Tab-separated table of C-alpha atoms in Angstrom:
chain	number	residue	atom	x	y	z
A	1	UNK	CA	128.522	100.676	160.583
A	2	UNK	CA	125.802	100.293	157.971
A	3	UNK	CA	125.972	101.950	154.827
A	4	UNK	CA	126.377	102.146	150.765
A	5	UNK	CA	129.611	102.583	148.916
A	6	UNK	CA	130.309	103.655	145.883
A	7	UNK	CA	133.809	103.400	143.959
A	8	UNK	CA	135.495	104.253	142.568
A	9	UNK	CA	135.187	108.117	143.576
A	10	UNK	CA	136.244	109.299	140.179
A	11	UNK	CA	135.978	107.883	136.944
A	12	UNK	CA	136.993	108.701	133.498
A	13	UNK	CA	136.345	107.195	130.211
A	14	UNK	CA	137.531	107.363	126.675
A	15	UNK	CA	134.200	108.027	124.135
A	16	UNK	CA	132.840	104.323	122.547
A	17	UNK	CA	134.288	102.447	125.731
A	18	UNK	CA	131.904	100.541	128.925
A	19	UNK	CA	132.558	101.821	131.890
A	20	UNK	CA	130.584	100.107	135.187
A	21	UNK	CA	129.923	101.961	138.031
A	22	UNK	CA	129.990	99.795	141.818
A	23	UNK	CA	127.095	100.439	144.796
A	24	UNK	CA	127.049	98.165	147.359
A	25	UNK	CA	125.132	97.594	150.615
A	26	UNK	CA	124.890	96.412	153.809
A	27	UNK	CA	122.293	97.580	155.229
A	28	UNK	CA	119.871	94.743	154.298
A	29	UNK	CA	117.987	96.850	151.852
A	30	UNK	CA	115.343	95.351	149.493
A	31	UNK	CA	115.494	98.330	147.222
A	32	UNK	CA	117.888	100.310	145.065
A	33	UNK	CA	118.441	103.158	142.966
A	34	UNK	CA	120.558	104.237	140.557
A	35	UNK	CA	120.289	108.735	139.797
A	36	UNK	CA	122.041	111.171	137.639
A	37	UNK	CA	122.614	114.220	138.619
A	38	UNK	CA	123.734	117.454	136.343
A	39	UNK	CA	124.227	121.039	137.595
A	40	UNK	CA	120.393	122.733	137.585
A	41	UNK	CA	118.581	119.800	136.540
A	42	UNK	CA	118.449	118.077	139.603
A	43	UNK	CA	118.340	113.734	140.311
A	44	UNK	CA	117.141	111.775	137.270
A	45	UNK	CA	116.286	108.146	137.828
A	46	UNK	CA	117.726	105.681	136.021
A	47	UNK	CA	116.900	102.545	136.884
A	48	UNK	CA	115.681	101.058	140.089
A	49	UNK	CA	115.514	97.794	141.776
A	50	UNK	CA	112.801	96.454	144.351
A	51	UNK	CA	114.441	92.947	144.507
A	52	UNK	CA	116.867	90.797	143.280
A	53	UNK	CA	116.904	89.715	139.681
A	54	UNK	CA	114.447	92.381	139.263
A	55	UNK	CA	114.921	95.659	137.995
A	56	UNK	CA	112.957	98.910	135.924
A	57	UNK	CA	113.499	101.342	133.525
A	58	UNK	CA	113.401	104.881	135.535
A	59	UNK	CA	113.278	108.446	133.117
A	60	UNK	CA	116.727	108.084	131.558
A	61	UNK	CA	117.582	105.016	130.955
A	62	UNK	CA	118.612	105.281	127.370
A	63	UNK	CA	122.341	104.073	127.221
A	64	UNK	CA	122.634	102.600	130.954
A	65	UNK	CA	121.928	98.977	132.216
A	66	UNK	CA	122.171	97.432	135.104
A	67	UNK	CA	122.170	93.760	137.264
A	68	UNK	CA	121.034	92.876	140.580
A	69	UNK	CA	122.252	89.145	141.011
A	70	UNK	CA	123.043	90.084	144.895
A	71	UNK	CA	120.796	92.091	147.446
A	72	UNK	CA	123.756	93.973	148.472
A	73	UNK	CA	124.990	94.940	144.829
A	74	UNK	CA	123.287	96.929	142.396
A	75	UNK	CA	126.232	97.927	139.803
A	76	UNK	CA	125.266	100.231	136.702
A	77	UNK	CA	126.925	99.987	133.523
A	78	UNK	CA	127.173	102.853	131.651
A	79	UNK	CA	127.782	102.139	127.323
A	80	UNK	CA	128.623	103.879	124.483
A	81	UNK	CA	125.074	104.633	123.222
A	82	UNK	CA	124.910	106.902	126.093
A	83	UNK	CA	125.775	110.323	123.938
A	84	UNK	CA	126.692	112.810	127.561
A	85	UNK	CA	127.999	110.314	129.837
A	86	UNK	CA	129.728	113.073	132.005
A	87	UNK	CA	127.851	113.598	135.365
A	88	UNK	CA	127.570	112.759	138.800
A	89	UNK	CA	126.093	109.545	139.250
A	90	UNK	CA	124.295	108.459	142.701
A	91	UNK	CA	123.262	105.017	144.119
A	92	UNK	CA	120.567	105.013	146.693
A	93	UNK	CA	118.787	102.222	148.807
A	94	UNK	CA	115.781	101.840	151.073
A	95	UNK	CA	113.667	98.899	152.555
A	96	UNK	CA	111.004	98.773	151.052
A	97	UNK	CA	110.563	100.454	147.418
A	98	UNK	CA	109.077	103.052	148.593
A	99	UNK	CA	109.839	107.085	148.997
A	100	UNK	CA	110.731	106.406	152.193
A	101	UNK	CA	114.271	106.680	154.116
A	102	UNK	CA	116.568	106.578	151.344
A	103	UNK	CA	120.274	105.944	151.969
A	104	UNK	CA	122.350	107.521	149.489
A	105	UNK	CA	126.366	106.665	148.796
A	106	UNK	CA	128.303	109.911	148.423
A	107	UNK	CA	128.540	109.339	144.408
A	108	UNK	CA	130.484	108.405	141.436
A	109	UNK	CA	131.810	111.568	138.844
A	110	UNK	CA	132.176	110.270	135.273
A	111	UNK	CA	134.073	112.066	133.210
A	112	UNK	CA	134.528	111.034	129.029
A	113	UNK	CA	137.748	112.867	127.728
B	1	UNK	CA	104.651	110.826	135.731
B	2	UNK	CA	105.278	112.708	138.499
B	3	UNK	CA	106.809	116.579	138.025
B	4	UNK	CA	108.226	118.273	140.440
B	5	UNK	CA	109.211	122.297	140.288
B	6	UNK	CA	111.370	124.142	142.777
B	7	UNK	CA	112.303	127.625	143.145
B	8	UNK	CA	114.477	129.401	143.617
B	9	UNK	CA	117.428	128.055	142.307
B	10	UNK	CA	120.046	130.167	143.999
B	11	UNK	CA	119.209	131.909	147.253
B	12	UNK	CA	121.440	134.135	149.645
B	13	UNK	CA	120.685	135.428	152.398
B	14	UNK	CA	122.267	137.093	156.017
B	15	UNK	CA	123.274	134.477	158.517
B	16	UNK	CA	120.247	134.960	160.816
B	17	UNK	CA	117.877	135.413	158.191
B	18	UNK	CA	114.975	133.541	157.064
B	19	UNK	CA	114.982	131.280	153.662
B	20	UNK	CA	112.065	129.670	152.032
B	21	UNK	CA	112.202	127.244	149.145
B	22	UNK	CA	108.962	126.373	147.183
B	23	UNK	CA	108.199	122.836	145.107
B	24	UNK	CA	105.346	122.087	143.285
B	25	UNK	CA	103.934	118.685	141.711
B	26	UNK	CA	101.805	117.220	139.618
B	27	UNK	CA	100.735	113.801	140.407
B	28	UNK	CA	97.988	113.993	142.794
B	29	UNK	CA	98.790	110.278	144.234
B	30	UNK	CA	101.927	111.800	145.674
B	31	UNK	CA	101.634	111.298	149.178
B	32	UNK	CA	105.101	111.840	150.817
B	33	UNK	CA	107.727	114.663	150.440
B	34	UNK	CA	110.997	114.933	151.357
B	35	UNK	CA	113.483	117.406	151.405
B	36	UNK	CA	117.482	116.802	150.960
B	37	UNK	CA	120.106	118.648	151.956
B	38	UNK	CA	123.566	117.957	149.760
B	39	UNK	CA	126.862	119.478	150.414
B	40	UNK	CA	129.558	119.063	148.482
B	41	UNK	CA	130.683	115.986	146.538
B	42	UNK	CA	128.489	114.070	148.577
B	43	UNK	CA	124.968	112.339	148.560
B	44	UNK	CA	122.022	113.933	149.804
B	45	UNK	CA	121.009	113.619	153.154
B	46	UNK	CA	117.377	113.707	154.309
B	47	UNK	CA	116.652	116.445	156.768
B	48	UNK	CA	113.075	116.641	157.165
B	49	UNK	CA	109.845	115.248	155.760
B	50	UNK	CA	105.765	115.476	155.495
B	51	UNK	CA	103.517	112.889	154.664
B	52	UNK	CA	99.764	113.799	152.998
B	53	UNK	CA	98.021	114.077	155.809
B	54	UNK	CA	99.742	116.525	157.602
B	55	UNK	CA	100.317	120.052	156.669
B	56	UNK	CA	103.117	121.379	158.890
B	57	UNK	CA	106.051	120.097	160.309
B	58	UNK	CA	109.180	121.373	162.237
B	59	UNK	CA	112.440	120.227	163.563
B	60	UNK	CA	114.010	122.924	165.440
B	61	UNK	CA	115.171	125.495	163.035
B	62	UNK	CA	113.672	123.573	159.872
B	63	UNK	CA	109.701	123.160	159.204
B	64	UNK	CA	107.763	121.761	156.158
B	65	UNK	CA	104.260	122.839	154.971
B	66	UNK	CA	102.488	120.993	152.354
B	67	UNK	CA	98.974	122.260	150.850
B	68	UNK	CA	97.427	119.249	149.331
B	69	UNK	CA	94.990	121.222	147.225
B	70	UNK	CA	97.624	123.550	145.977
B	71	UNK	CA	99.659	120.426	144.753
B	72	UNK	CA	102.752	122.415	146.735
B	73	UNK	CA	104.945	122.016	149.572
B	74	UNK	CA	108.087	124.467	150.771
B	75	UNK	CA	110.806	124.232	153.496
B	76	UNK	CA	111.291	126.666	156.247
B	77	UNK	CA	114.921	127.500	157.238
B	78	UNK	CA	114.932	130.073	160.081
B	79	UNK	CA	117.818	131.477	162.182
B	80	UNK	CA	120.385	130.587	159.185
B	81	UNK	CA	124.111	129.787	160.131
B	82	UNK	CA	126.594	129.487	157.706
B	83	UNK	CA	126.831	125.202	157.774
B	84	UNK	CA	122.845	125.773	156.519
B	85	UNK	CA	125.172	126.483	153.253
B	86	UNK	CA	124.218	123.267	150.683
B	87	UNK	CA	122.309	122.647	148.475
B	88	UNK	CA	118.648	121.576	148.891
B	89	UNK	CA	116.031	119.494	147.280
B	90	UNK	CA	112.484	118.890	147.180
B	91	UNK	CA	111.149	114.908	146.335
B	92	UNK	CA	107.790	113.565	145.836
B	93	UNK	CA	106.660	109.742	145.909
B	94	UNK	CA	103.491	108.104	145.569
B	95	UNK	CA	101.624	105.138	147.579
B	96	UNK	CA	101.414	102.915	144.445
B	97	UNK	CA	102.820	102.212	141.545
B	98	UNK	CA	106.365	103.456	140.799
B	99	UNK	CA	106.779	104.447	143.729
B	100	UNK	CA	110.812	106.112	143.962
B	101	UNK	CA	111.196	109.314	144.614
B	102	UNK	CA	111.469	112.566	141.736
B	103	UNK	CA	113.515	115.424	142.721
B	104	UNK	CA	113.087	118.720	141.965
B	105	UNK	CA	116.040	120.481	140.219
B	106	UNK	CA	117.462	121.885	143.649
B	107	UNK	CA	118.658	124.910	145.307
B	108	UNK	CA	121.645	126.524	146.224
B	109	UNK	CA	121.614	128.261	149.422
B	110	UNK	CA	124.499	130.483	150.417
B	111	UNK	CA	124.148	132.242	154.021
B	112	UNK	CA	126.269	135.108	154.169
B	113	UNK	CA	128.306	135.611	157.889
């Protein structure tokens, strides 16, 4: 079956380290998306991808990067400039870069103790 | 860039009831709006959408209404069960430009048996 995976399920971090979050693919997706999501604020964008070796800034993007050498990979790196790290973190794809018919993995939790 | 408002944030009603979530936005170019159901520790999961030139849609127990003029759009739940339980998100995107989709800050539905 086609879908998007995201590992690992739970993540947690020492403050000042890297830590890189995995989303991958195979559903032959042009596009991809990488969202935060805190309790009452809702999905924040943080990057986004409409092709490979291409990628954009999205709202938040202040402390994050991200690569997208592979169609099927989209990984997201998150650094030590980001100052509240701990959240939920979502990966989402679709065909065409649109709004339409995203495919969402069932998320990454970052925790920094 | 786009805005997007939801209310409430917390609704409960009696299984068999009616609910109604609202969303507003702000970027007239929005032409497509989506609504995401997310239970928990897991990614959303589209359940029903409009596009701009329609104003109502429905899917069995679920229905969409969008007033273009109004800049606002809500989702219809009627006949609640207790699996309608999640929590539920608005999304706007537009034709051109960045074109991935903004969430509204969600709502948490509880249906009482």
């Amino acid at each position: 079956d086609g879908g998007i995976t995201q590992s690992p399920k739970y993540l947690f971090r020492k403050e000042g380290q890297n830590v890189t979050l995995s989303c991958e693919q195979n559903l032959n997706h042009d596009a991809m998306y990488w969202y935060r999501q805190d309790p009452g604020q809702g999905l924040r964008l943080i990057y986004y991808s409409q092709i490979v070796n291409d990628f954009q800034k999205g709202d938040i993007a202040e402390g994050y990067s991200v690569s997208r050498e592979k169609k099927e990979s989209f990984p997201l790196t998150v650094t030590s400039a980001q100052k509240n790290p701990t959240a939920f973190y979502l990966c989402a794809s679709n065909q065409e870069g649109t709004g339409y018919g995203y495919t969402f993995g069932s998320g990454t939790r970052l925790t920094v103790v | 860039g786009e805005n997007v408002e939801q209310h409430p944030s917390t609704l409960s009603v009696q299984e068999g009831d009616s609910a109604v979530i609202k969303c507003t936005y702000s970027d007239s170019a929005s032409n497509y709006f989506p609504w995401y159901k997310q239970e928990l520790g897991k990614g959303p999961q589209l359940i029903i959408d409009i596009r701009s030139n329609v104003g109502e849609k429905k899917d069995q127990r679920i229905a969409v209404t969008l007033n273009k003029t109004a800049k606002h759009f809500s989702l219809h739940i009627t006949e609640t069960q207790p699996e309608d339980s999640a929590v539920y998100f608005c999304a706007a995107s537009r034709k051109t430009g960045r074109r991935a989709l903004t969430f509204g800050s969600g709502t948490r539905l509880q249906v009482q048996p």
